[in-house]
Coordinates of N, CA, C and O in Angstrom, one line a residue:
M1 N 101.1 141.4 77.8 CA 101.4 140.5 76.8 C 100.4 139.4 76.7 O 99.9 139.0 75.7
S2 N 100.0 138.8 77.9 CA 98.9 137.8 77.9 C 97.6 138.3 77.3 O 96.9 137.5 76.7
Y3 N 97.3 139.5 77.6 CA 96.0 140.1 77.1 C 96.0 140.1 75.6 O 95.0 139.7 74.9
N4 N 97.2 140.4 74.9 CA 97.2 140.5 73.5 C 97.2 139.1 72.9 O 96.8 138.9 71.7
L5 N 97.7 138.0 73.6 CA 97.6 136.7 73.1 C 96.2 136.2 73.0 O 95.8 135.5 72.1
S6 N 95.4 136.5 74.0 CA 94.0 136.1 74.0 C 93.2 137.1 74.8 O 92.9 136.9 76.0
P7 N 92.8 138.2 74.1 CA 92.0 139.2 74.8 C 90.7 138.5 75.4 O 90.1 137.7 74.7
P8 N 90.4 138.8 76.6 CA 89.3 138.1 77.3 C 87.9 138.2 76.7 O 87.1 137.4 76.8
D9 N 87.7 139.3 76.0 CA 86.4 139.5 75.4 C 86.2 139.2 73.9 O 85.1 139.3 73.4
I10 N 87.2 138.6 73.3 CA 87.2 138.4 71.9 C 86.1 137.4 71.5 O 85.4 137.6 70.4
T11 N 85.8 136.4 72.2 CA 84.8 135.4 71.8 C 83.5 135.8 72.5 O 82.5 135.1 72.2
K12 N 83.4 136.8 73.3 CA 82.1 137.2 73.9 C 81.4 138.3 73.2 O 80.3 138.5 73.4
K13 N 82.2 138.9 72.3 CA 81.6 140.0 71.5 C 81.3 139.6 70.1 O 81.7 138.5 69.6
D14 N 80.5 140.3 69.5 CA 80.2 140.1 68.1 C 81.4 140.3 67.2 O 82.2 141.2 67.4
F15 N 81.7 139.4 66.3 CA 82.9 139.4 65.5 C 83.0 140.7 64.8 O 84.1 141.3 64.7
L16 N 82.0 141.3 64.2 CA 82.1 142.5 63.5 C 82.5 143.7 64.4 O 83.2 144.5 64.0
M17 N 82.0 143.6 65.6 CA 82.4 144.7 66.6 C 83.9 144.5 66.9 O 84.6 145.5 67.1
C18 N 84.4 143.3 67.0 CA 85.8 143.0 67.3 C 86.6 143.6 66.2 O 87.7 144.2 66.4
V19 N 86.2 143.4 64.9 CA 86.9 144.0 63.8 C 87.0 145.5 63.8 O 88.0 146.1 63.6
K20 N 85.8 146.1 64.2 CA 85.8 147.6 64.3 C 86.8 148.0 65.4 O 87.5 149.0 65.1
D21 N 86.8 147.4 66.5 CA 87.7 147.7 67.6 C 89.2 147.6 67.2 O 90.0 148.4 67.5
L22 N 89.4 146.5 66.4 CA 90.8 146.2 66.0 C 91.3 147.4 65.0 O 92.4 147.9 65.2
C23 N 90.4 147.8 64.1 CA 90.8 148.8 63.2 C 90.9 150.2 63.9 O 91.9 150.9 63.6
E24 N 90.1 150.4 64.9 CA 90.3 151.6 65.7 C 91.6 151.6 66.4 O 92.3 152.7 66.5
E25 N 92.0 150.5 67.0 CA 93.2 150.4 67.7 C 94.4 150.7 66.8 O 95.3 151.4 67.1
F26 N 94.4 150.1 65.6 CA 95.5 150.3 64.6 C 95.5 151.8 64.1 O 96.5 152.4 63.9
T27 N 94.3 152.4 64.0 CA 94.2 153.8 63.6 C 94.8 154.7 64.6 O 95.6 155.6 64.3
D28 N 94.6 154.4 65.9 CA 95.1 155.2 67.0 C 96.6 155.0 67.1 O 97.3 155.9 67.7
N29 N 97.1 153.9 66.7 CA 98.5 153.6 67.0 C 99.4 153.5 65.8 O 100.6 153.0 65.8
S30 N 99.0 153.9 64.6 CA 99.8 153.9 63.4 C 99.5 155.2 62.6 O 98.5 155.9 62.8
K31 N 100.3 155.4 61.6 CA 100.1 156.5 60.6 C 99.3 156.1 59.4 O 99.2 156.9 58.4
V32 N 98.9 154.8 59.4 CA 98.2 154.3 58.2 C 96.7 154.7 58.3 O 96.1 154.6 59.3
E33 N 96.1 155.1 57.1 CA 94.7 155.4 57.1 C 93.9 154.0 56.8 O 94.3 153.2 56.0
F34 N 92.9 153.9 57.6 CA 92.1 152.6 57.5 C 90.7 153.0 56.9 O 90.1 154.0 57.3
R35 N 90.3 152.2 56.0 CA 88.9 152.3 55.5 C 88.2 151.0 55.7 O 88.5 150.0 55.1
L36 N 87.3 151.0 56.6 CA 86.5 149.8 57.0 C 85.1 149.9 56.4 O 84.4 150.8 56.7
S37 N 84.7 148.9 55.6 CA 83.4 148.8 55.1 C 82.8 147.5 55.5 O 83.3 146.4 55.0
I38 N 81.7 147.5 56.2 CA 81.0 146.3 56.5 C 79.6 146.6 55.9 O 78.9 147.5 56.4
L39 N 79.3 145.8 54.9 CA 78.1 146.0 54.2 C 76.9 145.8 55.1 O 76.9 145.0 56.0
E40 N 75.8 146.6 54.8 CA 74.6 146.5 55.6 C 74.1 145.1 55.7 O 74.1 144.4 54.7
N41 N 73.6 144.7 56.8 CA 73.0 143.4 57.1 C 74.0 142.3 57.0 O 73.6 141.1 56.9
T42 N 75.3 142.6 57.1 CA 76.3 141.5 57.1 C 76.1 140.7 58.4 O 76.0 141.3 59.5
D43 N 76.0 139.4 58.3 CA 75.8 138.5 59.4 C 77.0 137.6 59.6 O 77.4 136.8 58.7
A44 N 77.5 137.7 60.8 CA 78.6 136.8 61.2 C 78.2 135.9 62.4 O 79.0 135.3 63.1
S45 N 76.9 135.9 62.7 CA 76.4 135.2 63.9 C 76.6 133.7 63.8 O 76.5 133.0 64.9
F46 N 76.8 133.2 62.7 CA 77.0 131.7 62.5 C 78.4 131.3 63.0 O 78.6 130.1 63.1
L47 N 79.3 132.2 63.2 CA 80.7 131.9 63.6 C 80.7 131.3 65.1 O 80.1 131.9 66.0
K48 N 81.4 130.2 65.2 CA 81.7 129.7 66.6 C 82.8 130.4 67.2 O 83.6 131.1 66.6
K49 N 83.0 130.2 68.6 CA 84.0 130.9 69.3 C 85.4 130.7 68.7 O 86.2 131.6 68.6
E50 N 85.7 129.5 68.4 CA 87.0 129.1 67.8 C 87.2 129.8 66.5 O 88.3 130.3 66.2
E51 N 86.2 129.9 65.7 CA 86.2 130.6 64.4 C 86.4 132.1 64.6 O 87.2 132.7 63.9
I52 N 85.7 132.7 65.5 CA 85.9 134.1 65.8 C 87.3 134.4 66.2 O 87.9 135.3 65.6
L53 N 87.9 133.7 67.1 CA 89.2 133.9 67.6 C 90.2 133.8 66.4 O 91.1 134.6 66.2
N54 N 90.1 132.7 65.7 CA 91.1 132.5 64.6 C 90.9 133.4 63.4 O 91.9 133.9 62.9
L55 N 89.7 133.8 63.1 CA 89.5 134.8 62.0 C 90.1 136.2 62.5 O 90.7 136.9 61.8
Y56 N 89.8 136.5 63.8 CA 90.3 137.7 64.3 C 91.9 137.7 64.2 O 92.5 138.7 63.8
R57 N 92.5 136.6 64.6 CA 94.0 136.6 64.6 C 94.5 136.6 63.1 O 95.6 137.2 62.9
I58 N 93.8 136.1 62.2 CA 94.2 136.2 60.8 C 94.1 137.6 60.3 O 95.1 138.2 59.7
L59 N 93.0 138.3 60.7 CA 92.9 139.7 60.3 C 94.0 140.6 61.0 O 94.6 141.4 60.4
Q60 N 94.2 140.3 62.3 CA 95.2 141.0 63.1 C 96.6 140.9 62.4 O 97.3 141.8 62.3
E61 N 96.9 139.6 62.0 CA 98.2 139.4 61.4 C 98.3 140.1 60.1 O 99.4 140.7 59.7
S62 N 97.3 140.1 59.3 CA 97.2 140.7 58.0 C 97.5 142.2 58.1 O 98.3 142.8 57.4
I63 N 96.8 142.8 59.0 CA 96.9 144.3 59.3 C 98.3 144.6 59.8 O 98.9 145.6 59.4
T64 N 98.7 143.8 60.8 CA 100.0 144.0 61.4 C 101.1 144.0 60.3 O 102.0 144.8 60.2
N65 N 101.0 143.0 59.4 CA 102.0 142.9 58.3 C 102.0 144.1 57.4 O 103.0 144.6 57.0
A66 N 100.8 144.6 57.1 CA 100.7 145.8 56.2 C 101.3 147.0 56.9 O 102.0 147.8 56.3
V67 N 101.0 147.2 58.2 CA 101.4 148.3 58.9 C 103.0 148.3 59.1 O 103.7 149.2 58.9
K68 N 103.4 147.1 59.5 CA 104.8 146.9 59.9 C 105.8 146.8 58.7 O 106.9 147.3 58.8
H69 N 105.4 146.1 57.7 CA 106.4 145.7 56.6 C 106.1 146.4 55.3 O 107.0 146.6 54.5
S70 N 104.9 146.8 55.0 CA 104.6 147.2 53.6 C 104.8 148.7 53.3 O 104.8 149.1 52.2
K71 N 104.9 149.4 54.4 CA 105.0 150.9 54.2 C 103.8 151.4 53.5 O 103.8 152.4 52.8
A72 N 102.6 150.8 53.8 CA 101.4 151.2 53.2 C 100.9 152.6 53.8 O 101.2 152.9 55.0
S73 N 100.2 153.4 53.0 CA 99.6 154.6 53.6 C 98.1 154.4 53.8 O 97.5 155.1 54.5
E74 N 97.6 153.3 53.2 CA 96.2 153.0 53.3 C 95.9 151.5 53.3 O 96.5 150.8 52.5
I75 N 95.0 151.1 54.2 CA 94.5 149.7 54.2 C 93.0 149.8 54.1 O 92.3 150.6 54.8
V76 N 92.5 149.0 53.2 CA 91.0 148.9 53.0 C 90.6 147.5 53.4 O 91.2 146.5 53.0
L77 N 89.6 147.5 54.2 CA 89.0 146.2 54.7 C 87.5 146.2 54.4 O 86.8 147.1 54.8
L78 N 87.1 145.2 53.7 CA 85.7 145.0 53.3 C 85.2 143.7 53.8 O 85.8 142.7 53.6
I79 N 84.0 143.7 54.5 CA 83.4 142.5 55.0 C 82.0 142.5 54.5 O 81.2 143.5 54.6
R80 N 81.6 141.3 53.9 CA 80.2 141.2 53.4 C 79.8 139.7 53.5 O 80.7 138.8 53.6
N81 N 78.5 139.4 53.3 CA 78.1 138.1 53.1 C 78.0 137.9 51.6 O 78.4 138.7 50.8
Q82 N 77.5 136.7 51.2 CA 77.5 136.4 49.8 C 76.6 137.4 49.0 O 75.7 138.0 49.6
N83 N 76.8 137.4 47.7 CA 75.8 138.2 46.9 C 75.6 137.3 45.6 O 76.4 136.5 45.3
E84 N 74.5 137.6 45.0 CA 74.1 136.8 43.8 C 74.2 135.3 44.0 O 73.7 134.8 44.9
N85 N 75.0 134.7 43.2 CA 75.1 133.2 43.2 C 76.3 132.7 44.0 O 76.7 131.6 43.8
K86 N 76.9 133.6 44.8 CA 78.1 133.2 45.6 C 77.7 132.2 46.7 O 76.5 132.3 47.2
E87 N 78.6 131.4 47.2 CA 78.3 130.5 48.3 C 78.1 131.3 49.6 O 78.7 132.3 49.8
K88 N 77.1 130.8 50.4 CA 76.7 131.4 51.6 C 77.8 131.4 52.6 O 78.4 130.4 52.9
G89 N 78.1 132.6 53.2 CA 79.2 132.7 54.2 C 79.6 134.1 54.4 O 78.9 135.0 54.1
L90 N 80.8 134.2 54.9 CA 81.4 135.5 55.2 C 82.6 135.7 54.3 O 83.5 134.9 54.3
Y91 N 82.7 136.9 53.6 CA 83.8 137.2 52.7 C 84.5 138.4 53.3 O 83.9 139.4 53.7
I92 N 85.8 138.3 53.4 CA 86.6 139.4 54.0 C 87.7 139.7 53.0 O 88.4 138.8 52.5
F93 N 87.9 141.0 52.6 CA 88.9 141.4 51.7 C 89.8 142.5 52.4 O 89.2 143.5 52.9
I94 N 91.1 142.3 52.4 CA 92.0 143.3 53.0 C 93.0 143.7 51.9 O 93.6 142.8 51.2
S95 N 93.1 144.9 51.6 CA 94.0 145.4 50.6 C 94.8 146.6 51.1 O 94.3 147.4 51.8
D96 N 96.1 146.6 50.7 CA 97.0 147.8 51.1 C 97.7 148.3 49.9 O 97.8 147.6 48.9
D97 N 98.1 149.5 50.0 CA 98.8 150.2 48.9 C 100.3 150.2 49.1 O 101.0 151.1 48.6
G98 N 100.8 149.2 49.8 CA 102.2 149.1 50.2 C 103.1 148.6 49.1 O 102.8 148.5 48.0
K99 N 104.4 148.3 49.5 CA 105.4 148.0 48.6 C 105.3 146.5 48.0 O 105.9 146.2 47.0
G100 N 104.4 145.7 48.6 CA 104.2 144.4 48.1 C 105.4 143.5 48.4 O 106.4 143.9 49.0
F101 N 105.3 142.2 48.0 CA 106.4 141.3 48.2 C 106.2 140.1 47.2 O 105.2 139.9 46.6
D102 N 107.3 139.3 47.1 CA 107.3 138.2 46.2 C 106.6 137.0 46.9 O 107.2 136.4 47.8
T103 N 105.4 136.7 46.5 CA 104.7 135.6 47.1 C 105.3 134.2 46.9 O 105.0 133.3 47.6
E104 N 106.2 134.1 45.9 CA 106.9 132.8 45.7 C 108.0 132.5 46.8 O 108.4 131.4 46.9
R105 N 108.3 133.5 47.5 CA 109.4 133.4 48.5 C 108.8 133.4 50.0 O 109.6 133.6 50.9
V106 N 107.6 133.1 50.1 CA 107.0 133.1 51.5 C 107.3 131.8 52.3 O 106.9 131.7 53.4
D107 N 107.9 130.8 51.7 CA 108.2 129.6 52.4 C 109.5 129.8 53.3 O 109.8 128.9 54.0
G108 N 110.1 130.9 53.2 CA 111.4 131.2 54.0 C 111.0 131.3 55.5 O 109.9 131.5 55.9
K109 N 112.1 131.2 56.3 CA 111.9 131.2 57.7 C 111.4 132.5 58.3 O 110.8 132.5 59.4
Q110 N 111.5 133.5 57.6 CA 111.1 134.9 58.0 C 109.6 135.1 57.9 O 109.1 136.1 58.3
H111 N 108.8 134.2 57.4 CA 107.4 134.4 57.2 C 106.5 133.6 58.1 O 105.5 133.0 57.6
F112 N 106.8 133.6 59.4 CA 106.0 132.8 60.3 C 104.6 133.3 60.4 O 103.6 132.6 60.6
G113 N 104.4 134.7 60.2 CA 103.0 135.2 60.3 C 102.1 134.7 59.2 O 101.0 134.3 59.5
L114 N 102.6 134.6 58.0 CA 101.8 134.1 56.9 C 101.5 132.6 57.1 O 100.4 132.1 56.8
K115 N 102.5 131.9 57.6 CA 102.3 130.4 57.8 C 101.3 130.2 58.9 O 100.4 129.3 58.8
G116 N 101.3 131.1 59.9 CA 100.3 131.0 61.0 C 98.9 131.3 60.5 O 98.0 130.7 60.9
M117 N 98.8 132.3 59.6 CA 97.5 132.6 59.0 C 97.0 131.4 58.3 O 95.8 131.1 58.4
K118 N 97.8 130.8 57.5 CA 97.4 129.6 56.7 C 96.9 128.5 57.6 O 96.0 127.8 57.3
K119 N 97.7 128.3 58.7 CA 97.4 127.2 59.6 C 96.0 127.4 60.3 O 95.2 126.6 60.4
R120 N 95.8 128.7 60.7 CA 94.6 129.0 61.4 C 93.4 128.9 60.4 O 92.3 128.4 60.8
A121 N 93.6 129.3 59.2 CA 92.6 129.1 58.2 C 92.2 127.7 58.0 O 91.0 127.3 57.9
E122 N 93.2 126.9 57.9 CA 93.0 125.4 57.7 C 92.2 124.8 58.9 O 91.3 124.0 58.6
I123 N 92.6 125.2 60.1 CA 91.9 124.7 61.3 C 90.4 124.9 61.3 O 89.6 124.1 61.7
I124 N 90.0 126.1 60.8 CA 88.6 126.5 60.9 C 87.9 126.4 59.6 O 86.7 126.9 59.5
G125 N 88.5 125.8 58.6 CA 87.8 125.7 57.3 C 87.6 126.9 56.5 O 86.5 127.2 56.0
V126 N 88.6 127.8 56.5 CA 88.5 129.0 55.8 C 89.4 129.0 54.5 O 90.5 128.5 54.5
A127 N 88.8 129.5 53.4 CA 89.6 129.6 52.2 C 90.4 131.0 52.3 O 89.8 132.0 52.6
L128 N 91.7 130.9 52.2 CA 92.6 132.1 52.4 C 93.4 132.2 51.1 O 94.1 131.3 50.7
S129 N 93.5 133.4 50.6 CA 94.3 133.7 49.4 C 95.1 135.0 49.7 O 94.5 136.0 50.1
V130 N 96.4 134.9 49.5 CA 97.3 136.1 49.7 C 97.9 136.4 48.3 O 98.6 135.5 47.8
S131 N 97.7 137.5 47.8 CA 98.4 137.9 46.5 C 99.1 139.2 46.7 O 98.6 140.1 47.4
S132 N 100.2 139.3 46.1 CA 101.0 140.6 46.2 C 101.9 140.7 45.0 O 102.3 139.7 44.4
E133 N 102.2 141.9 44.7 CA 103.2 142.2 43.6 C 104.0 143.3 44.0 O 103.5 144.3 44.6
K134 N 105.3 143.2 43.8 CA 106.2 144.3 44.2 C 105.7 145.6 43.6 O 105.4 145.8 42.5
D135 N 105.7 146.6 44.5 CA 105.2 148.0 44.2 C 103.7 148.1 44.0 O 103.3 149.2 43.7
Y136 N 103.0 147.1 44.2 CA 101.5 147.1 44.0 C 100.7 146.7 45.2 O 99.5 146.4 45.0
G137 N 101.3 146.6 46.3 CA 100.5 146.2 47.5 C 100.2 144.7 47.6 O 100.7 143.9 46.9
T138 N 99.4 144.5 48.6 CA 99.0 143.1 49.0 C 97.5 143.0 49.1 O 96.9 143.9 49.7
Q139 N 96.9 141.9 48.7 CA 95.5 141.6 48.9 C 95.3 140.3 49.6 O 96.0 139.3 49.2
V140 N 94.5 140.3 50.6 CA 94.2 139.1 51.3 C 92.7 138.8 51.2 O 91.9 139.8 51.4
K141 N 92.3 137.6 50.7 CA 90.9 137.3 50.6 C 90.6 136.1 51.5 O 91.4 135.1 51.5
I142 N 89.6 136.2 52.2 CA 89.2 135.2 53.2 C 87.7 134.9 53.0 O 86.9 135.8 52.8
F143 N 87.4 133.6 53.0 CA 86.0 133.2 52.9 C 85.8 132.1 53.9 O 86.4 131.0 53.9
K144 N 84.8 132.3 54.8 CA 84.3 131.3 55.7 C 82.9 130.9 55.3 O 82.0 131.7 55.5
P145 N 82.8 129.7 54.8 CA 81.5 129.2 54.4 C 80.6 128.9 55.7 O 81.2 128.6 56.7
V146 N 79.3 129.0 55.5 CA 78.4 128.6 56.6 C 78.4 127.1 56.7 O 78.0 126.4 55.7
G147 N 78.8 126.5 57.8 CA 78.6 125.1 58.1 C 79.5 124.1 57.5 O 79.4 122.9 57.8
H148 N 80.3 124.5 56.5 CA 81.2 123.5 55.9 C 82.4 124.1 55.3 O 82.5 125.3 55.2
Y149 N 83.3 123.3 54.9 CA 84.6 123.8 54.3 C 84.6 123.6 52.8 O 84.1 122.7 52.3
T150 N 85.1 124.6 52.2 CA 85.4 124.5 50.7 C 86.8 125.0 50.4 O 87.3 125.9 51.1
D151 N 87.5 124.3 49.5 CA 88.8 124.8 49.2 C 88.8 125.5 47.8 O 89.8 125.7 47.2
V152 N 87.6 125.9 47.4 CA 87.5 126.6 46.1 C 87.3 128.1 46.4 O 86.4 128.5 47.2
W153 N 88.1 128.9 45.9 CA 88.0 130.4 46.0 C 87.6 130.9 44.7 O 88.3 130.8 43.7
E154 N 86.5 131.6 44.7 CA 86.0 132.2 43.5 C 86.0 133.8 43.6 O 85.3 134.4 42.8
G155 N 86.7 134.3 44.5 CA 86.8 135.8 44.7 C 85.5 136.4 45.0 O 85.2 137.4 45.1

């Protein structure tokens, strides 16, 4: 249990390698198909240890929610840096084909995971967006700017 709370190597490894390992772990332990795409030359080296740990936990919670609650058959995870005129940083997109949920009701006591994700995002200056619609799955968008915080999400 202690290992899962803070795996000893999470901040010692490259963030992108940690994400690959996380997806492999979920692939091995669930019936959900994972599609991981990390665009060529994606750079996450600017992330600090605290940012790596908190981003990892946000991803872990997103994937856990999709596997555990959504009845998804597929989860797609895309990681890239900026393109064209986008702000410099790391962009992460998680999408599932599950049953979705009513995002207006996430303030209830049963949504500690989403609250935790939002708190972690706030702590490390990450823009986090969670959208979902009943019967149409859930999409999580994460943006970690290089060196500063922005509360503007432009997808």
